[in-house]
Amino acid sequence: MRTRHLRPLLLLLCAAALIGGCATTPTRPAMPPEDVIKAAQQQLTDRCLKRQGLTPPRAGERLAATPADKLESQRIADALFGAGRTELSLTLPTGYSVRAHTDGCLAAAQRTLYGDQRRWFQVSTIANNLKPEAAHRHRSLAWVRARHRTELSDWHSMREQALRRATTQLST
C-alpha cells in the first residue's frame, strides 16, 4: 500500500528532473584561468591607452615604416610598458637581471588584477625561472620549488585574486 502512494510521487520527481535537465541551456566550456587573466589585462591596457589618445597595438601589425610611425610606436610602447628608469629589479641566481616599470598601462593593469605590483613582479619572476635556477644550481626542480615555497604560495594566492578580479572585469 505504501508503494502505491510513492509511485506517483517518484514519477513526478523523475519527470521534473528530466524536464529540468532538458530545459537548461548547455554551458560553454570555461576559458582556462590564464586566458581569463590575459583577456582582462588586455582590456585594461587597451582602455588605458585609449584614454591617452593612443591606438592599442595588435599582434601581427606591421612595424613602423616612417619616422612619424616610429615616433607613434615609441609613444605607445612608453605608455604601455612605462618610460624612464625601471623601478623594479630582481637579479636571479643565474645572474640575469629582470627589470620592470611601475608606470605605464601594463603596470596599472597588474595593480588592478594582482593588487601589489611589486610583490607580483618578484613572485612571478621567480616562478617563471625555476627551471633555469635548477639547471644553474645543478639541483632538482623539486629542491628549487621547496626553496621558494613562500614565493610560490604568494604566486598562487595572487593569481587566484587576479582570476577573481579578471572575471569581474570581463563581466562588466
PDB file of C-alpha atoms in Angstrom:
ATOM      1  CA  MET A   1       0.000   0.000   0.000  1.00  0.00           C
ATOM      2  CA  ARG A   2       2.835   2.405   0.742  1.00  0.00           C
ATOM      3  CA  THR A   3       4.482   1.825  -2.620  1.00  0.00           C
ATOM      4  CA  ARG A   4       1.218   2.709  -4.358  1.00  0.00           C
ATOM      5  CA  HIS A   5       1.390   6.202  -2.843  1.00  0.00           C
ATOM      6  CA  LEU A   6       5.109   6.645  -3.504  1.00  0.00           C
ATOM      7  CA  ARG A   7       4.989   5.617  -7.151  1.00  0.00           C
ATOM      8  CA  PRO A   8       3.153   8.777  -8.378  1.00  0.00           C
ATOM      9  CA  LEU A   9       5.496  10.939  -6.314  1.00  0.00           C
ATOM     10  CA  LEU A  10       8.572   9.234  -7.775  1.00  0.00           C
ATOM     11  CA  LEU A  11       7.213   9.561 -11.298  1.00  0.00           C
ATOM     12  CA  LEU A  12       6.539  13.251 -10.714  1.00  0.00           C
ATOM     13  CA  LEU A  13      10.076  13.813  -9.384  1.00  0.00           C
ATOM     14  CA  CYS A  14      11.643  11.924 -12.300  1.00  0.00           C
ATOM     15  CA  ALA A  15       9.588  13.899 -14.809  1.00  0.00           C
ATOM     16  CA  ALA A  16      10.581  17.180 -13.161  1.00  0.00           C
ATOM     17  CA  ALA A  17      14.245  16.172 -13.247  1.00  0.00           C
ATOM     18  CA  LEU A  18      14.033  15.196 -16.922  1.00  0.00           C
ATOM     19  CA  ILE A  19      12.201  18.356 -17.921  1.00  0.00           C
ATOM     20  CA  GLY A  20      14.554  20.485 -15.853  1.00  0.00           C
ATOM     21  CA  GLY A  21      17.566  18.802 -17.413  1.00  0.00           C
ATOM     22  CA  CYS A  22      16.223  19.320 -20.911  1.00  0.00           C
ATOM     23  CA  ALA A  23      15.292  22.917 -20.262  1.00  0.00           C
ATOM     24  CA  THR A  24      18.768  24.011 -19.208  1.00  0.00           C
ATOM     25  CA  THR A  25      20.943  25.614 -21.815  1.00  0.00           C
ATOM     26  CA  PRO A  26      24.294  23.988 -22.404  1.00  0.00           C
ATOM     27  CA  THR A  27      27.145  25.998 -20.919  1.00  0.00           C
ATOM     28  CA  ARG A  28      30.193  26.949 -22.917  1.00  0.00           C
ATOM     29  CA  PRO A  29      33.441  25.491 -21.709  1.00  0.00           C
ATOM     30  CA  ALA A  30      35.129  27.984 -19.413  1.00  0.00           C
ATOM     31  CA  MET A  31      38.305  29.665 -20.574  1.00  0.00           C
ATOM     32  CA  PRO A  32      41.476  28.497 -18.848  1.00  0.00           C
ATOM     33  CA  PRO A  33      42.349  30.782 -15.907  1.00  0.00           C
ATOM     34  CA  GLU A  34      45.451  32.127 -17.648  1.00  0.00           C
ATOM     35  CA  ASP A  35      43.358  33.183 -20.663  1.00  0.00           C
ATOM     36  CA  VAL A  36      40.813  34.929 -18.414  1.00  0.00           C
ATOM     37  CA  ILE A  37      43.580  36.933 -16.743  1.00  0.00           C
ATOM     38  CA  LYS A  38      45.229  37.754 -20.097  1.00  0.00           C
ATOM     39  CA  ALA A  39      41.909  38.902 -21.567  1.00  0.00           C
ATOM     40  CA  ALA A  40      41.220  41.189 -18.604  1.00  0.00           C
ATOM     41  CA  GLN A  41      44.767  42.553 -18.719  1.00  0.00           C
ATOM     42  CA  GLN A  42      44.343  43.247 -22.443  1.00  0.00           C
ATOM     43  CA  GLN A  43      41.048  45.021 -21.794  1.00  0.00           C
ATOM     44  CA  LEU A  44      42.593  47.155 -19.039  1.00  0.00           C
ATOM     45  CA  THR A  45      45.681  48.094 -21.056  1.00  0.00           C
ATOM     46  CA  ASP A  46      43.598  48.912 -24.149  1.00  0.00           C
ATOM     47  CA  ARG A  47      41.347  51.223 -22.127  1.00  0.00           C
ATOM     48  CA  CYS A  48      44.378  52.900 -20.563  1.00  0.00           C
ATOM     49  CA  LEU A  49      45.982  53.540 -23.956  1.00  0.00           C
ATOM     50  CA  LYS A  50      42.707  54.837 -25.436  1.00  0.00           C
ATOM     51  CA  ARG A  51      42.349  57.302 -22.523  1.00  0.00           C
ATOM     52  CA  GLN A  52      45.713  58.691 -23.619  1.00  0.00           C
ATOM     53  CA  GLY A  53      44.533  59.007 -27.218  1.00  0.00           C
ATOM     54  CA  LEU A  54      46.636  56.074 -28.414  1.00  0.00           C
ATOM     55  CA  THR A  55      45.638  53.093 -30.527  1.00  0.00           C
ATOM     56  CA  PRO A  56      46.384  49.780 -28.816  1.00  0.00           C
ATOM     57  CA  PRO A  57      48.805  47.612 -30.799  1.00  0.00           C
ATOM     58  CA  ARG A  58      47.678  44.252 -32.131  1.00  0.00           C
ATOM     59  CA  ALA A  59      49.638  41.108 -32.839  1.00  0.00           C
ATOM     60  CA  GLY A  60      50.653  40.851 -36.465  1.00  0.00           C
ATOM     61  CA  GLU A  61      50.659  44.600 -37.148  1.00  0.00           C
ATOM     62  CA  ARG A  62      53.430  45.713 -39.446  1.00  0.00           C
ATOM     63  CA  LEU A  63      56.353  47.591 -37.968  1.00  0.00           C
ATOM     64  CA  ALA A  64      56.606  51.366 -38.184  1.00  0.00           C
ATOM     65  CA  ALA A  65      57.960  52.444 -41.564  1.00  0.00           C
ATOM     66  CA  THR A  66      58.097  56.243 -41.471  1.00  0.00           C
ATOM     67  CA  PRO A  67      59.714  58.436 -38.804  1.00  0.00           C
ATOM     68  CA  ALA A  68      56.223  59.564 -37.719  1.00  0.00           C
ATOM     69  CA  ASP A  69      55.134  55.918 -37.391  1.00  0.00           C
ATOM     70  CA  LYS A  70      58.251  55.138 -35.360  1.00  0.00           C
ATOM     71  CA  LEU A  71      57.570  58.085 -33.058  1.00  0.00           C
ATOM     72  CA  GLU A  72      53.969  56.926 -32.549  1.00  0.00           C
ATOM     73  CA  SER A  73      55.156  53.368 -31.908  1.00  0.00           C
ATOM     74  CA  GLN A  74      57.569  54.658 -29.264  1.00  0.00           C
ATOM     75  CA  ARG A  75      54.792  56.708 -27.619  1.00  0.00           C
ATOM     76  CA  ILE A  76      52.610  53.590 -27.465  1.00  0.00           C
ATOM     77  CA  ALA A  77      55.455  51.459 -26.073  1.00  0.00           C
ATOM     78  CA  ASP A  78      56.252  54.075 -23.404  1.00  0.00           C
ATOM     79  CA  ALA A  79      52.584  54.371 -22.436  1.00  0.00           C
ATOM     80  CA  LEU A  80      52.150  50.604 -22.347  1.00  0.00           C
ATOM     81  CA  PHE A  81      55.380  49.476 -20.661  1.00  0.00           C
ATOM     82  CA  GLY A  82      56.493  52.648 -18.871  1.00  0.00           C
ATOM     83  CA  ALA A  83      59.364  55.007 -19.573  1.00  0.00           C
ATOM     84  CA  GLY A  84      62.499  56.242 -17.918  1.00  0.00           C
ATOM     85  CA  ARG A  85      64.303  54.451 -15.127  1.00  0.00           C
ATOM     86  CA  THR A  86      62.979  50.999 -14.232  1.00  0.00           C
ATOM     87  CA  GLU A  87      61.739  50.929 -10.667  1.00  0.00           C
ATOM     88  CA  LEU A  88      61.540  47.155 -10.190  1.00  0.00           C
ATOM     89  CA  SER A  89      64.569  44.898 -10.494  1.00  0.00           C
ATOM     90  CA  LEU A  90      65.401  41.356  -9.465  1.00  0.00           C
ATOM     91  CA  THR A  91      68.693  39.541 -10.024  1.00  0.00           C
ATOM     92  CA  LEU A  92      68.154  35.828 -10.426  1.00  0.00           C
ATOM     93  CA  PRO A  93      70.504  33.116  -9.142  1.00  0.00           C
ATOM     94  CA  THR A  94      71.509  32.546 -12.784  1.00  0.00           C
ATOM     95  CA  GLY A  95      72.965  36.052 -12.823  1.00  0.00           C
ATOM     96  CA  TYR A  96      70.318  37.526 -15.100  1.00  0.00           C
ATOM     97  CA  SER A  97      68.550  40.686 -14.009  1.00  0.00           C
ATOM     98  CA  VAL A  98      64.892  41.285 -14.758  1.00  0.00           C
ATOM     99  CA  ARG A  99      63.526  44.830 -14.685  1.00  0.00           C
ATOM    100  CA  ALA A 100      60.106  46.424 -14.986  1.00  0.00           C
ATOM    101  CA  HIS A 101      58.434  49.796 -14.686  1.00  0.00           C
ATOM    102  CA  THR A 102      55.789  50.789 -12.173  1.00  0.00           C
ATOM    103  CA  ASP A 103      54.300  53.340 -14.548  1.00  0.00           C
ATOM    104  CA  GLY A 104      52.555  52.526 -17.791  1.00  0.00           C
ATOM    105  CA  CYS A 105      49.324  50.794 -18.661  1.00  0.00           C
ATOM    106  CA  LEU A 106      50.659  47.282 -18.082  1.00  0.00           C
ATOM    107  CA  ALA A 107      51.759  48.173 -14.545  1.00  0.00           C
ATOM    108  CA  ALA A 108      48.355  49.732 -13.847  1.00  0.00           C
ATOM    109  CA  ALA A 109      46.611  46.580 -15.118  1.00  0.00           C
ATOM    110  CA  GLN A 110      48.821  44.418 -12.900  1.00  0.00           C
ATOM    111  CA  ARG A 111      48.000  46.545  -9.860  1.00  0.00           C
ATOM    112  CA  THR A 112      44.290  46.238 -10.654  1.00  0.00           C
ATOM    113  CA  LEU A 113      44.436  42.465 -11.068  1.00  0.00           C
ATOM    114  CA  TYR A 114      47.118  41.372  -8.602  1.00  0.00           C
ATOM    115  CA  GLY A 115      46.983  44.160  -6.030  1.00  0.00           C
ATOM    116  CA  ASP A 116      50.650  44.542  -5.115  1.00  0.00           C
ATOM    117  CA  GLN A 117      52.576  45.001  -8.360  1.00  0.00           C
ATOM    118  CA  ARG A 118      55.987  44.919  -6.673  1.00  0.00           C
ATOM    119  CA  ARG A 119      55.266  41.576  -4.979  1.00  0.00           C
ATOM    120  CA  TRP A 120      53.683  40.177  -8.156  1.00  0.00           C
ATOM    121  CA  PHE A 121      56.818  41.144 -10.102  1.00  0.00           C
ATOM    122  CA  GLN A 122      59.012  39.326  -7.573  1.00  0.00           C
ATOM    123  CA  VAL A 123      57.000  36.130  -7.233  1.00  0.00           C
ATOM    124  CA  SER A 124      56.126  35.795 -10.924  1.00  0.00           C
ATOM    125  CA  THR A 125      59.745  36.352 -11.952  1.00  0.00           C
ATOM    126  CA  ILE A 126      60.873  33.664  -9.520  1.00  0.00           C
ATOM    127  CA  ALA A 127      58.065  31.275 -10.538  1.00  0.00           C
ATOM    128  CA  ASN A 128      58.870  31.731 -14.225  1.00  0.00           C
ATOM    129  CA  ASN A 129      62.563  30.974 -13.680  1.00  0.00           C
ATOM    130  CA  LEU A 130      62.501  27.831 -11.529  1.00  0.00           C
ATOM    131  CA  LYS A 131      63.835  25.521 -14.257  1.00  0.00           C
ATOM    132  CA  PRO A 132      66.779  27.779 -15.187  1.00  0.00           C
ATOM    133  CA  GLU A 133      67.624  28.110 -11.484  1.00  0.00           C
ATOM    134  CA  ALA A 134      67.551  24.322 -11.046  1.00  0.00           C
ATOM    135  CA  ALA A 135      69.853  23.877 -14.036  1.00  0.00           C
ATOM    136  CA  HIS A 136      72.186  26.640 -12.809  1.00  0.00           C
ATOM    137  CA  ARG A 137      72.408  25.174  -9.298  1.00  0.00           C
ATOM    138  CA  HIS A 138      72.600  21.579 -10.580  1.00  0.00           C
ATOM    139  CA  ARG A 139      69.647  20.719  -8.334  1.00  0.00           C
ATOM    140  CA  SER A 140      66.272  19.148  -8.925  1.00  0.00           C
ATOM    141  CA  LEU A 141      63.231  21.247  -9.714  1.00  0.00           C
ATOM    142  CA  ALA A 142      61.632  19.881  -6.528  1.00  0.00           C
ATOM    143  CA  TRP A 143      64.570  21.201  -4.489  1.00  0.00           C
ATOM    144  CA  VAL A 144      64.254  24.670  -6.062  1.00  0.00           C
ATOM    145  CA  ARG A 145      60.479  24.698  -5.536  1.00  0.00           C
ATOM    146  CA  ALA A 146      60.940  23.812  -1.873  1.00  0.00           C
ATOM    147  CA  ARG A 147      63.459  26.649  -1.573  1.00  0.00           C
ATOM    148  CA  HIS A 148      60.880  29.098  -2.987  1.00  0.00           C
ATOM    149  CA  ARG A 149      57.850  27.750  -1.133  1.00  0.00           C
ATOM    150  CA  THR A 150      56.840  31.207   0.196  1.00  0.00           C
ATOM    151  CA  GLU A 151      57.107  32.871  -3.205  1.00  0.00           C
ATOM    152  CA  LEU A 152      55.145  30.071  -4.870  1.00  0.00           C
ATOM    153  CA  SER A 153      52.438  30.273  -2.222  1.00  0.00           C
ATOM    154  CA  ASP A 154      52.182  34.039  -2.778  1.00  0.00           C
ATOM    155  CA  TRP A 155      52.165  33.466  -6.557  1.00  0.00           C
ATOM    156  CA  HIS A 156      49.200  31.074  -6.257  1.00  0.00           C
ATOM    157  CA  SER A 157      47.305  33.411  -3.909  1.00  0.00           C
ATOM    158  CA  MET A 158      47.876  36.455  -6.087  1.00  0.00           C
ATOM    159  CA  ARG A 159      46.949  34.548  -9.235  1.00  0.00           C
ATOM    160  CA  GLU A 160      43.674  33.397  -7.638  1.00  0.00           C
ATOM    161  CA  GLN A 161      42.944  37.004  -6.679  1.00  0.00           C
ATOM    162  CA  ALA A 162      43.742  38.103 -10.235  1.00  0.00           C
ATOM    163  CA  LEU A 163      41.406  35.445 -11.627  1.00  0.00           C
ATOM    164  CA  ARG A 164      38.535  36.657  -9.427  1.00  0.00           C
ATOM    165  CA  ARG A 165      39.191  40.282 -10.374  1.00  0.00           C
ATOM    166  CA  ALA A 166      39.619  39.391 -14.059  1.00  0.00           C
ATOM    167  CA  THR A 167      36.319  37.522 -14.091  1.00  0.00           C
ATOM    168  CA  THR A 168      34.601  40.559 -12.596  1.00  0.00           C
ATOM    169  CA  GLN A 169      36.404  42.881 -15.025  1.00  0.00           C
ATOM    170  CA  LEU A 170      35.299  40.892 -18.055  1.00  0.00           C
ATOM    171  CA  SER A 171      31.693  40.639 -16.896  1.00  0.00           C
ATOM    172  CA  THR A 172      31.275  44.426 -16.585  1.00  0.00           C
TER     173      THR A 172
END
